CSV table of C-alpha atoms (C1' of nucleotides) in Angstrom, one decimal:
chain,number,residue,atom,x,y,z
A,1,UNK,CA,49.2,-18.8,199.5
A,2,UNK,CA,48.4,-15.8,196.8
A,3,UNK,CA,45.1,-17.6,195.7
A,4,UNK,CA,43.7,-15.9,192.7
A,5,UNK,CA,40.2,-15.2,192.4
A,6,UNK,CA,38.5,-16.8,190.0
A,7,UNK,CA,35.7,-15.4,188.0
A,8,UNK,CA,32.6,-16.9,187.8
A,9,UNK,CA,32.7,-18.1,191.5
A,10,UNK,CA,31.5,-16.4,194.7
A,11,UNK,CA,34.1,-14.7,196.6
A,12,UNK,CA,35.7,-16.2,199.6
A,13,UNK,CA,35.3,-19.3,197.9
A,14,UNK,CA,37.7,-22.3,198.5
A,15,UNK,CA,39.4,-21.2,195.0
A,16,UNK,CA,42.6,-22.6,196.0
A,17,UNK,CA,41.5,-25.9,196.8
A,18,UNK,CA,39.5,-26.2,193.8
A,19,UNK,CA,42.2,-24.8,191.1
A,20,UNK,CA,44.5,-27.5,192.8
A,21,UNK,CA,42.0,-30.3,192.8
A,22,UNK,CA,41.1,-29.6,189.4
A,23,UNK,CA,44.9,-29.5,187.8
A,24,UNK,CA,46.2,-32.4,189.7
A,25,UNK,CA,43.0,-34.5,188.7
A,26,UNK,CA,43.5,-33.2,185.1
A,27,UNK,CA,47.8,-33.7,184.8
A,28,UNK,CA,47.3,-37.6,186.3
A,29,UNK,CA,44.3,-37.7,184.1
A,30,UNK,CA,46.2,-37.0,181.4
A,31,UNK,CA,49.5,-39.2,182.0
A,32,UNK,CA,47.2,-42.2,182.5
A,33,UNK,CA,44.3,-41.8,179.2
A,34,UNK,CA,45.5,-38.3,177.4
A,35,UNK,CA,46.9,-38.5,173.8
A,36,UNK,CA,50.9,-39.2,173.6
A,37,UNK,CA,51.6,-40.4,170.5
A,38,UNK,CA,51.0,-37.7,168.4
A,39,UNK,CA,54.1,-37.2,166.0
A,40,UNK,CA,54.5,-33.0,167.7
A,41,UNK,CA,54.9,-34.3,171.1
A,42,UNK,CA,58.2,-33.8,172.1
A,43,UNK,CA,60.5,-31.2,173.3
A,44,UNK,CA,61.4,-29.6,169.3
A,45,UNK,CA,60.2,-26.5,169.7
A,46,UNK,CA,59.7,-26.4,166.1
A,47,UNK,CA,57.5,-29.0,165.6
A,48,UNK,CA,55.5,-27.9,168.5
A,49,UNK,CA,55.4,-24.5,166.9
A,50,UNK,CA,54.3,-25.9,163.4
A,51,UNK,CA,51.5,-28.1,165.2
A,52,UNK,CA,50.1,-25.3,166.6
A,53,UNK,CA,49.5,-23.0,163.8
A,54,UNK,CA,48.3,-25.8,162.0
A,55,UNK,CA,46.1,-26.9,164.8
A,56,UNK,CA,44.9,-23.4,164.5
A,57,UNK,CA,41.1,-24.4,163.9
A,58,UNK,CA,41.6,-27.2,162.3
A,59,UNK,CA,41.7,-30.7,163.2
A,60,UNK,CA,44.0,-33.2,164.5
A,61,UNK,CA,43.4,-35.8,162.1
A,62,UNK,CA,43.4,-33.1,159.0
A,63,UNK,CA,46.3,-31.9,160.3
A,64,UNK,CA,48.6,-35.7,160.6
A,65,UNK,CA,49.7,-35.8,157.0
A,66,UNK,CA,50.4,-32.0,156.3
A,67,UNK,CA,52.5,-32.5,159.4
A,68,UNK,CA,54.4,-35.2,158.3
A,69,UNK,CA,55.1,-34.0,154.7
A,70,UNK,CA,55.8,-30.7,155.7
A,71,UNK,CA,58.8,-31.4,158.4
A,72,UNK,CA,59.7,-34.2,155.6
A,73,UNK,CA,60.6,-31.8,153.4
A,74,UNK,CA,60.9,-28.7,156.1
A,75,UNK,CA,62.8,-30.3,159.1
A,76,UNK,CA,64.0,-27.8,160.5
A,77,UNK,CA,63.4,-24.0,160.8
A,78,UNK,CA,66.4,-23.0,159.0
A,79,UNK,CA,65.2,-25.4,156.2
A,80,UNK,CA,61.9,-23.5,156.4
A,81,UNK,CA,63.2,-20.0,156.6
A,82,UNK,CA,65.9,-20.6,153.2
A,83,UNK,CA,62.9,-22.2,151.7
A,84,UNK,CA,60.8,-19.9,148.6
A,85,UNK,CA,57.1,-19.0,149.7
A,86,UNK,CA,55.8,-20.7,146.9
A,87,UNK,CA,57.1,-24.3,148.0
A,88,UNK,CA,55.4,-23.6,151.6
A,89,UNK,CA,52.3,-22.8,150.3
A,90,UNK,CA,52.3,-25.6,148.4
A,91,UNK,CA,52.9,-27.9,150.8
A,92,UNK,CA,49.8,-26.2,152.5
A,93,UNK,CA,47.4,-25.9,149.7
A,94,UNK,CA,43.9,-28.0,151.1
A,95,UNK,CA,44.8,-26.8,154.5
A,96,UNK,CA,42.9,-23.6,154.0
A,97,UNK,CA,44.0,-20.3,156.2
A,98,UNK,CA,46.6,-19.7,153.9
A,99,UNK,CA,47.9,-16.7,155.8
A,100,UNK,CA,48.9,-19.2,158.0
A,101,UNK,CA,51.3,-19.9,155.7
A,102,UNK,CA,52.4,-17.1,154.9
A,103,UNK,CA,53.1,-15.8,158.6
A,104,UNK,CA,54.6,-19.1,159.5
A,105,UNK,CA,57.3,-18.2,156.3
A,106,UNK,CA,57.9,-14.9,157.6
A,107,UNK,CA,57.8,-16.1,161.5
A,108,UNK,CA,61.0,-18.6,160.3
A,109,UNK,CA,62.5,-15.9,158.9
A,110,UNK,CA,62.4,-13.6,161.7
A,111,UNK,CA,63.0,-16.8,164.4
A,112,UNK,CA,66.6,-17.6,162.3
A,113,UNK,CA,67.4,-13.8,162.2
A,114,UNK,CA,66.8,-12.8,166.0
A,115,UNK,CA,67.3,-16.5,168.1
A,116,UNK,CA,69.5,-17.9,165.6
A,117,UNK,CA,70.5,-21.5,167.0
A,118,UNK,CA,68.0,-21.3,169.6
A,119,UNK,CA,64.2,-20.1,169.6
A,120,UNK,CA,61.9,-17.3,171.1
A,121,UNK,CA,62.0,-17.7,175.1
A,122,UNK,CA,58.4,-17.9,176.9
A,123,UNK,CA,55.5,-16.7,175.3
A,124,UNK,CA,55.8,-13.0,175.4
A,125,UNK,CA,58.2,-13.7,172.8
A,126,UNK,CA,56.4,-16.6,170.7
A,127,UNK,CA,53.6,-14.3,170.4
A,128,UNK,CA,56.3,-11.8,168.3
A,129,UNK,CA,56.2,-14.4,165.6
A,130,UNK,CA,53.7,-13.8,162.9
A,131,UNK,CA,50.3,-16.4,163.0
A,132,UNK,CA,51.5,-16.7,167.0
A,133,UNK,CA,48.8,-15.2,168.9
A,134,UNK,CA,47.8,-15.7,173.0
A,135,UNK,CA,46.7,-19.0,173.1
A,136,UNK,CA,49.1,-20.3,170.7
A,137,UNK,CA,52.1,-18.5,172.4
A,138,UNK,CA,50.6,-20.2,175.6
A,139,UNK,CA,50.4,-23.7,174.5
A,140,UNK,CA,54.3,-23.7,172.8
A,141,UNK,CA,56.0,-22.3,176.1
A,142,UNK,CA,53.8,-24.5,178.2
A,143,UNK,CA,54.8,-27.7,175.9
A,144,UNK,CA,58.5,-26.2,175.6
A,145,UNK,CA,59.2,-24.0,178.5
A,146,UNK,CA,56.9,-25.4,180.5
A,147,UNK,CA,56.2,-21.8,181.3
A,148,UNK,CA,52.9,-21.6,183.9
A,149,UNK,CA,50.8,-19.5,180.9
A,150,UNK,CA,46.9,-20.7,180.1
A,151,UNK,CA,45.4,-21.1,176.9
A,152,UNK,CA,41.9,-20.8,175.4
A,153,UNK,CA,40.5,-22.3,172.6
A,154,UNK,CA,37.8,-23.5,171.5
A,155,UNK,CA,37.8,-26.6,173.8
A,156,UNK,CA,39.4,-24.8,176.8
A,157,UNK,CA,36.1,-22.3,176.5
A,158,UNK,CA,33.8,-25.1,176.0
A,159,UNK,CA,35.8,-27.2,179.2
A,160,UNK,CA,35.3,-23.8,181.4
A,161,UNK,CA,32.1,-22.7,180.8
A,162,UNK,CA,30.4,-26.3,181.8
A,163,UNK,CA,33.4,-26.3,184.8
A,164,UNK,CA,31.7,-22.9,185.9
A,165,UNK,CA,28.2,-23.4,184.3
A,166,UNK,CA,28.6,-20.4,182.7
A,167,UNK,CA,25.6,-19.4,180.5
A,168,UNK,CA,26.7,-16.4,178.7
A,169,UNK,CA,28.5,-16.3,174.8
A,170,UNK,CA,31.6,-17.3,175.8
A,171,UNK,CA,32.8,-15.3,172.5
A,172,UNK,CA,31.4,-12.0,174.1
A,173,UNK,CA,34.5,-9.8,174.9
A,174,UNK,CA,34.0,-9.8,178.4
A,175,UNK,CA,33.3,-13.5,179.2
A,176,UNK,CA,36.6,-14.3,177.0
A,177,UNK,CA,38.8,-12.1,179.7
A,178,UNK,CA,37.0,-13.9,182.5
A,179,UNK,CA,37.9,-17.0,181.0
A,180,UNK,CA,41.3,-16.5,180.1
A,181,UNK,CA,41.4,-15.5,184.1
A,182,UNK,CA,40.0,-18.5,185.2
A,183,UNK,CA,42.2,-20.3,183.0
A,184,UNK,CA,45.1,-18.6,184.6
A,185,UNK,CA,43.8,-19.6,188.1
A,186,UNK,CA,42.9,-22.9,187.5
A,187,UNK,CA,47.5,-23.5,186.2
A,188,UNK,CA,48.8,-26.1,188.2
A,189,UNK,CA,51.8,-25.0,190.8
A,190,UNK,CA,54.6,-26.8,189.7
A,191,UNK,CA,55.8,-25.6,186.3
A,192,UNK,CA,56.7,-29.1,185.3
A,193,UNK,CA,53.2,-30.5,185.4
A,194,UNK,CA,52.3,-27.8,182.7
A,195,UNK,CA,53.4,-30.1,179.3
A,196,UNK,CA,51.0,-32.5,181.0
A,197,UNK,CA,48.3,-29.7,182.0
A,198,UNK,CA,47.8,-28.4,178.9
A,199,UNK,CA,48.0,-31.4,176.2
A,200,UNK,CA,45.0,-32.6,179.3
A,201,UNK,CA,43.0,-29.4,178.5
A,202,UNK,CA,43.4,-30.4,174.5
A,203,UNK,CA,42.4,-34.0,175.7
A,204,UNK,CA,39.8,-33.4,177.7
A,205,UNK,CA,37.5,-30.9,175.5
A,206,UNK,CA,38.8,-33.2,172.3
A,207,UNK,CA,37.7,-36.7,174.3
A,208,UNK,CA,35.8,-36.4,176.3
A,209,UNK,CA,34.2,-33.1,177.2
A,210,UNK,CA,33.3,-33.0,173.3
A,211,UNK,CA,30.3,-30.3,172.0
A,212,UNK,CA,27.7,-33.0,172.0
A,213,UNK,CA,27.1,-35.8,174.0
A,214,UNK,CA,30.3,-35.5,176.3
A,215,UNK,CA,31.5,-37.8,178.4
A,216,UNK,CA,31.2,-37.2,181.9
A,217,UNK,CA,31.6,-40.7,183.0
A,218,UNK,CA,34.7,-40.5,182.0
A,219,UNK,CA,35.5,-37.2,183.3
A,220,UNK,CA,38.7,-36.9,185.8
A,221,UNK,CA,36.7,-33.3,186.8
A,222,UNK,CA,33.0,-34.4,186.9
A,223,UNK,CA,32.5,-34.1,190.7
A,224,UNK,CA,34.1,-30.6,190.0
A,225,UNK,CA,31.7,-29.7,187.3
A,226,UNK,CA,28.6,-27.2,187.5
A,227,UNK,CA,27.3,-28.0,184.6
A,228,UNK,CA,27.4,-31.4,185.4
A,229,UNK,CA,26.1,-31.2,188.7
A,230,UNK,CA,23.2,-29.4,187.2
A,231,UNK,CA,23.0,-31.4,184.3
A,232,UNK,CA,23.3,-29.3,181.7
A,233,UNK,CA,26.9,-29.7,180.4
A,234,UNK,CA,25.6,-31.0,177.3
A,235,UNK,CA,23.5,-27.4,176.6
A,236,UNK,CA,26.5,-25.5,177.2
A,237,UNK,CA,28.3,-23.5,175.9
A,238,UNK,CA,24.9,-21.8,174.9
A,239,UNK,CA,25.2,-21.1,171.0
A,240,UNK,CA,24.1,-17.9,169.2
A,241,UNK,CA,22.1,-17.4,166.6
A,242,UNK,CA,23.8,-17.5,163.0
A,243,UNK,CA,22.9,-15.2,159.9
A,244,UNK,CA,21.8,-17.2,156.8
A,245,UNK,CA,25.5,-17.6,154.6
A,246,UNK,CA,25.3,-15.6,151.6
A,247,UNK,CA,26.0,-17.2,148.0
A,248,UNK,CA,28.6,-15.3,145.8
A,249,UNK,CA,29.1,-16.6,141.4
A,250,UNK,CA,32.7,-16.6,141.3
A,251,UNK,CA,33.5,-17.4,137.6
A,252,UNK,CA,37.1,-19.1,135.9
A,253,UNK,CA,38.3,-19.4,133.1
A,254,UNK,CA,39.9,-22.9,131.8
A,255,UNK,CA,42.3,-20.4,129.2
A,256,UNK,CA,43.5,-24.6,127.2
A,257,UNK,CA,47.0,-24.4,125.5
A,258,UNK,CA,48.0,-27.4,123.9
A,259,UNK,CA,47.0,-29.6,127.1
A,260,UNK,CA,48.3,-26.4,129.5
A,261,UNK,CA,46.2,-24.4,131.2
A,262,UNK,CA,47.0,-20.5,132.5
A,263,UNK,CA,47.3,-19.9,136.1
A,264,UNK,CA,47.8,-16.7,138.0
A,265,UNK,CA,48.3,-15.9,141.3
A,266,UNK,CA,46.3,-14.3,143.4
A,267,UNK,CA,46.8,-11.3,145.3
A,268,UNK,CA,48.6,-12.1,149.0
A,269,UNK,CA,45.2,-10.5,151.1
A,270,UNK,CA,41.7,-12.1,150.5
A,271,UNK,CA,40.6,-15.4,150.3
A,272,UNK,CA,43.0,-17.5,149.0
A,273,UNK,CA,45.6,-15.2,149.4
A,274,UNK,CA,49.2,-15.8,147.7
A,275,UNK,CA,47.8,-19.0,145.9
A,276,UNK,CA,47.6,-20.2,141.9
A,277,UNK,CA,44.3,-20.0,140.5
A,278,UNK,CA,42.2,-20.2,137.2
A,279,UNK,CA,41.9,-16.2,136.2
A,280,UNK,CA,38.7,-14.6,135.9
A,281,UNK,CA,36.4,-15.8,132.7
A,282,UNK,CA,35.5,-12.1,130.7
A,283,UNK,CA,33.4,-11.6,128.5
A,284,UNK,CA,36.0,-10.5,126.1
A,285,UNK,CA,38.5,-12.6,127.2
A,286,UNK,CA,42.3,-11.1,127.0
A,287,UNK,CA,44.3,-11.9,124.5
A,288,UNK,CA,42.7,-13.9,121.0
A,289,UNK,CA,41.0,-16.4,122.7
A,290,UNK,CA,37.3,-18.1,122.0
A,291,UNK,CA,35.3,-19.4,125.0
A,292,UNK,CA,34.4,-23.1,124.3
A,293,UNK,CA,32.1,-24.2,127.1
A,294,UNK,CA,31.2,-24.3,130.2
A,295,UNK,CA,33.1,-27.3,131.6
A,296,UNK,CA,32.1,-27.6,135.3
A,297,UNK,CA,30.1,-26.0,138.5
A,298,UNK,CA,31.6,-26.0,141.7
A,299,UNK,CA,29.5,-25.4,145.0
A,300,UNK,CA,32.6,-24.7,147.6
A,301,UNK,CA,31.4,-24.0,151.1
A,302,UNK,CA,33.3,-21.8,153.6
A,303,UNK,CA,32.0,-21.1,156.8
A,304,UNK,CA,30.9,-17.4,156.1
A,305,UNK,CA,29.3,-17.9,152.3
A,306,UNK,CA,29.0,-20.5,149.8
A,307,UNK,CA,30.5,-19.7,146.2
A,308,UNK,CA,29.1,-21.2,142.7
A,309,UNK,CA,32.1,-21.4,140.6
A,310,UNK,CA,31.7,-21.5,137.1
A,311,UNK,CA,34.4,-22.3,134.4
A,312,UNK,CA,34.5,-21.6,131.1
A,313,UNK,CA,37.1,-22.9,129.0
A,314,UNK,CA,39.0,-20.8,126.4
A,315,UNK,CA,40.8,-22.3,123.2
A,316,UNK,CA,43.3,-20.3,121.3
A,317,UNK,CA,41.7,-17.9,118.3
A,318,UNK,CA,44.7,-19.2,116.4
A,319,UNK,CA,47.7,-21.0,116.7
A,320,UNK,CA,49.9,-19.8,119.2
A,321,UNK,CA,47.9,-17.0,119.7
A,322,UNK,CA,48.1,-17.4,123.3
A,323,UNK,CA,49.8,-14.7,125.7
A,324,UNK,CA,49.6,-13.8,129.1
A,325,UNK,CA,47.3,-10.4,129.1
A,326,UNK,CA,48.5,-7.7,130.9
A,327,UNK,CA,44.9,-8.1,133.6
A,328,UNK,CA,46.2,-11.2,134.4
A,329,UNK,CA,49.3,-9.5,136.1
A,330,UNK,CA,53.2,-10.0,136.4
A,331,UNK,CA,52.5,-13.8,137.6
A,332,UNK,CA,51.0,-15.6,135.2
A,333,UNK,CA,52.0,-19.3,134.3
A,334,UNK,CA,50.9,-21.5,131.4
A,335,UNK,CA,50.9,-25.5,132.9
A,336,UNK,CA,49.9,-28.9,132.9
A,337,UNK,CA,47.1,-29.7,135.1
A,338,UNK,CA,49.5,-32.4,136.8
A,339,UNK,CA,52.3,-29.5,137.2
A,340,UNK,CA,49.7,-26.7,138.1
A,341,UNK,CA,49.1,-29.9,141.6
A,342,UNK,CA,52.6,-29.3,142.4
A,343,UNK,CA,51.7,-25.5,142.8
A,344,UNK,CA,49.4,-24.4,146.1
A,345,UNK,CA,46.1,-24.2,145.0
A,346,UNK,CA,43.0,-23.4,146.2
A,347,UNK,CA,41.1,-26.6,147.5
A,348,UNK,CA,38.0,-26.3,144.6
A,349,UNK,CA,41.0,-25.7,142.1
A,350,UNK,CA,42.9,-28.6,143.2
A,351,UNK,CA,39.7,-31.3,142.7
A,352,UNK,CA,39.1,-29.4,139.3
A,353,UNK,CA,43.0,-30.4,138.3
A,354,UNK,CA,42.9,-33.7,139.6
A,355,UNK,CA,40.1,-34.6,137.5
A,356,UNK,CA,41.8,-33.3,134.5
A,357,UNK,CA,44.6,-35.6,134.9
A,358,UNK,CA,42.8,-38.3,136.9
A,359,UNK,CA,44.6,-38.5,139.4
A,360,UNK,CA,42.7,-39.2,142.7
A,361,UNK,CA,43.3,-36.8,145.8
A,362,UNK,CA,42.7,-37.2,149.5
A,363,UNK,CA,39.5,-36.6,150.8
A,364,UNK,CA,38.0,-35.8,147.3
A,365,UNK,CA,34.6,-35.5,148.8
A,366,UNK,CA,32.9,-34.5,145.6
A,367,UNK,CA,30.6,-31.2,146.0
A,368,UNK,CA,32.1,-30.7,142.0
A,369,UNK,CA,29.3,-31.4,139.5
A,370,UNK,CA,30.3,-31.3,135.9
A,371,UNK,CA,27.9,-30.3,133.1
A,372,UNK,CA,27.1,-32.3,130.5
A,373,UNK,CA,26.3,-31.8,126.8
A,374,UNK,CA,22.9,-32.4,126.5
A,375,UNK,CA,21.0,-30.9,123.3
A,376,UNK,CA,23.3,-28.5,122.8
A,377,UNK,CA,22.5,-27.0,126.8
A,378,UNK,CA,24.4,-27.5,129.8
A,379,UNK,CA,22.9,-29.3,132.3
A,380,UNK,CA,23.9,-30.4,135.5
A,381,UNK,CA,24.5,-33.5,136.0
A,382,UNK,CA,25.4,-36.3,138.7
A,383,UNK,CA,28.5,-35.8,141.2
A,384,UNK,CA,31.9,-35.8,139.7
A,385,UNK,CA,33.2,-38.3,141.6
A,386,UNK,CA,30.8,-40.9,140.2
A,387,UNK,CA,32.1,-39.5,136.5
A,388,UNK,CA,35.8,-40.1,137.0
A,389,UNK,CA,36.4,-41.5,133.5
A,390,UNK,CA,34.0,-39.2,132.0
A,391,UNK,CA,35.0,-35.9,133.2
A,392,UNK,CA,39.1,-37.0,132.4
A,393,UNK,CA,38.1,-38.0,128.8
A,394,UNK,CA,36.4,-34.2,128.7
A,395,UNK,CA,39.8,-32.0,130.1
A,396,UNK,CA,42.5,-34.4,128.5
A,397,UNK,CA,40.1,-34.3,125.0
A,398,UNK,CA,42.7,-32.4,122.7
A,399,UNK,CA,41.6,-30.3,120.2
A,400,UNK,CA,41.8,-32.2,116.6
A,401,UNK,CA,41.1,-30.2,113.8
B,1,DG,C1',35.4,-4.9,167.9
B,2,DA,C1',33.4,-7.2,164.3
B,3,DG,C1',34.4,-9.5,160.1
B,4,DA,C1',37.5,-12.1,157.1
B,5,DC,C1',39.8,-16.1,156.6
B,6,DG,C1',39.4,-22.6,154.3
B,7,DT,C1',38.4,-27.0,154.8
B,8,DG,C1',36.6,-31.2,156.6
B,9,DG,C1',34.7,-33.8,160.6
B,10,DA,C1',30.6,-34.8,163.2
B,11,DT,C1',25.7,-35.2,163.9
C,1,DT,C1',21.2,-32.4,154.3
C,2,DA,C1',22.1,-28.5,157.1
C,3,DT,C1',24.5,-26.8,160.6
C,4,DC,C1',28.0,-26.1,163.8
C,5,DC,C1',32.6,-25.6,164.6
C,6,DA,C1',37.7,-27.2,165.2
C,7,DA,C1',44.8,-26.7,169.3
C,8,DG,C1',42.7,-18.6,166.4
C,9,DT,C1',44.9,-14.6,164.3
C,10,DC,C1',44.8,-10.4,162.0
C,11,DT,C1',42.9,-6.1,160.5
DNA sequence: GAGACGTGGAT
DNA sequence: TATCCAAGTCT
């Protein structure tokens, strides 16, 4: 009986017994309260692939309806591998991460190539697909191979360090290979309890061990908890001290052709990486155009920084003067706002087109503010979303001489 | 190894 | 409102 040694424990520790306390408790846990209804669960390892990436720091309840429209119109990986980039990151435009996307394009691509009718075997081979790193490997062989392999996200980390009462950043390289050792340890025996095992681990940090105020009441591992037993699950994991974000002006230009705007895409690294977007407002705009107004501020918040986005709109000099400059690049489009939706766009782009055509999107939680005319000034005014009809009237206005 | 990468939920 | 951070990976 090979037990492992588990970090953050004395040695000579009853490790054995606790590892298999602790996964039986956690597998009948999960049979009896986890989560399994959720539309991935199952045995296609292609769904259970997709979830994952998209699950990648993200949400479960963000992630439901990009799930179901994407293996809607993508339902399987050969439909996803013959499929142009452009459609997928459509399909993913609001998700944000969009190199996501495009690794999960390429990883269908080289899936169909090299395990044609089949798929990667075991993680060691999941983790060759693109966007398919350790813990999301892990989780897909445990799910589809039931292959004894931990992961460690953010909820596995938080579970472990309260299990072990462990007080250091658990983001510090040297705790993460501790815990992704005492994740290992902690695997149930029996290969077929690891579906079960590791959707509990998702359960259990998502539920019920949650960052504030968890739930140890209702905790299948309490009496196993150190944390707990101290009573101090609630302060752990212990959080680090963040930097004050940054503000950057980021600054578009509306370039307006007879109700179409221009669109170019951006370059395939960076931030929003591969998507359609406004190009830059210059000061001497290409091509013969006039700016005519600021026509709205966007505050868009990312975890790192917060940009101001300001757009300018340009009007053609003269008629049909309009051409797509040589800055602009080889990809530059001229659309409707309700065709440039269809494209993937970034998310601040996406509530700036849907008030042009007023059209109302999911989760349109307005940090847009528009800018009135006032005396010849801009000003800012109220939220957009309480200016629907307004700010609709002001993008569909067309020109009249 | 540290920083970049999106967006929305939760408090 | 401000802040943290979520089924992380890549460079």
């Amino acid at each position: 009986m090979t037990g492992q040694e588990i970090p953050f424990l004395p040695e000579n520790s009853h490790t054995d017994g606790l590892a298999a306390t602790f996964a039986a408790r956690l597998v009948d846990w999960q049979r009896r309260c986890g989560r399994h209804d959720l539309p991935w669960q199952g045995d296609d390892p292609y769904r259970v692939w997709l979830s994952e990436v998209m699950l990648q720091q993200t949400q479960v309840r963000t992630v439901l309806p990009y799930f179901a429209r994407f293996v809607t119109r993508f339902p399987s990986v050969e439909a996803l591998a013959v499929a142009p980039l452009d459609e997928v990151l459509a399909l993913w435009s609001g998700l944000g991460y969009y190199a996501r996307a495009r690794h999960l394009h390429a990883a269908a691509r080289l899936w169909v190539a090299r395990w044609p009718g089949t798929c990667p075997q075991g993680a060691q081979e999941w983790a060759q697909l693109p966007g398919v790193g350790r813990s999301t490997a892990a989780a897909i062989a445990a799910f589809v191979q039931r292959e004894r392999v931990p992961i460690l996200d953010g909820n596995v980390q938080r579970v472990l360090c309260r299990l072990f009462a462990v007080e250091e950043d658990p983001r510090a390289a040297a705790t993460a290979r501790r815990l992704w050792d005492a994740a290992h340890a902690l695997l149930p025996r029996d290969p077929d309890d690891m579906p079960a095992y590791t959707q509990g681990m998702m359960d259990l940090g998502a539920l019920v061990c949650t960052r504030t105020r968890p739930r140890c009441d209702l905790c299948p591992v309490a009496e196993l908890c150190a944390a707990h037993r101290l009573g101090i699950a609630a302060q752990l994991p212990r959080k680090r001290a963040r930097a004050p974000v940054p503000e950057q002006d980021l600054r578009w230009g509306w370039y307006e052709e007879d109700g179409a705007v221009w669109l170019v895409r951006r370059a395939p690294q960076g931030i929003w990486g591969g998507l359609w977007c406004l190009p830059p407002a210059d000061e001497a705009p290409p091509g013969r155009w006039r700016a005519a107004g600021e026509i709205a501020r966007l505050t868009h918040r990312l975890t790192h920084f917060t940009l101001n986005i300001t757009v300018t709109r340009y009007l053609p000099e003269t008629l049909r003067a309009a051409e797509p400059a040589a800055a602009w690049g080889e990809e530059a489009r001229c659309l409707t706002p309700h065709e440039a939706l269809a494209l993937g766009v970034p998310q601040p782009l996406r509530r700036l087109l849907a008030q042009a055509v007023d059209v109302p999107i999911e989760h349109a939680k307005g940090n847009m503010r528009r800018l009135g005319v006032a005396k010849g000034k801009f000003e800012v005014s109220e939220r957009i979303d309480d200016h629907d009809e307004d700010v609709a009237r002001l993008f569909r206005g067309k020109e009249k001489p």
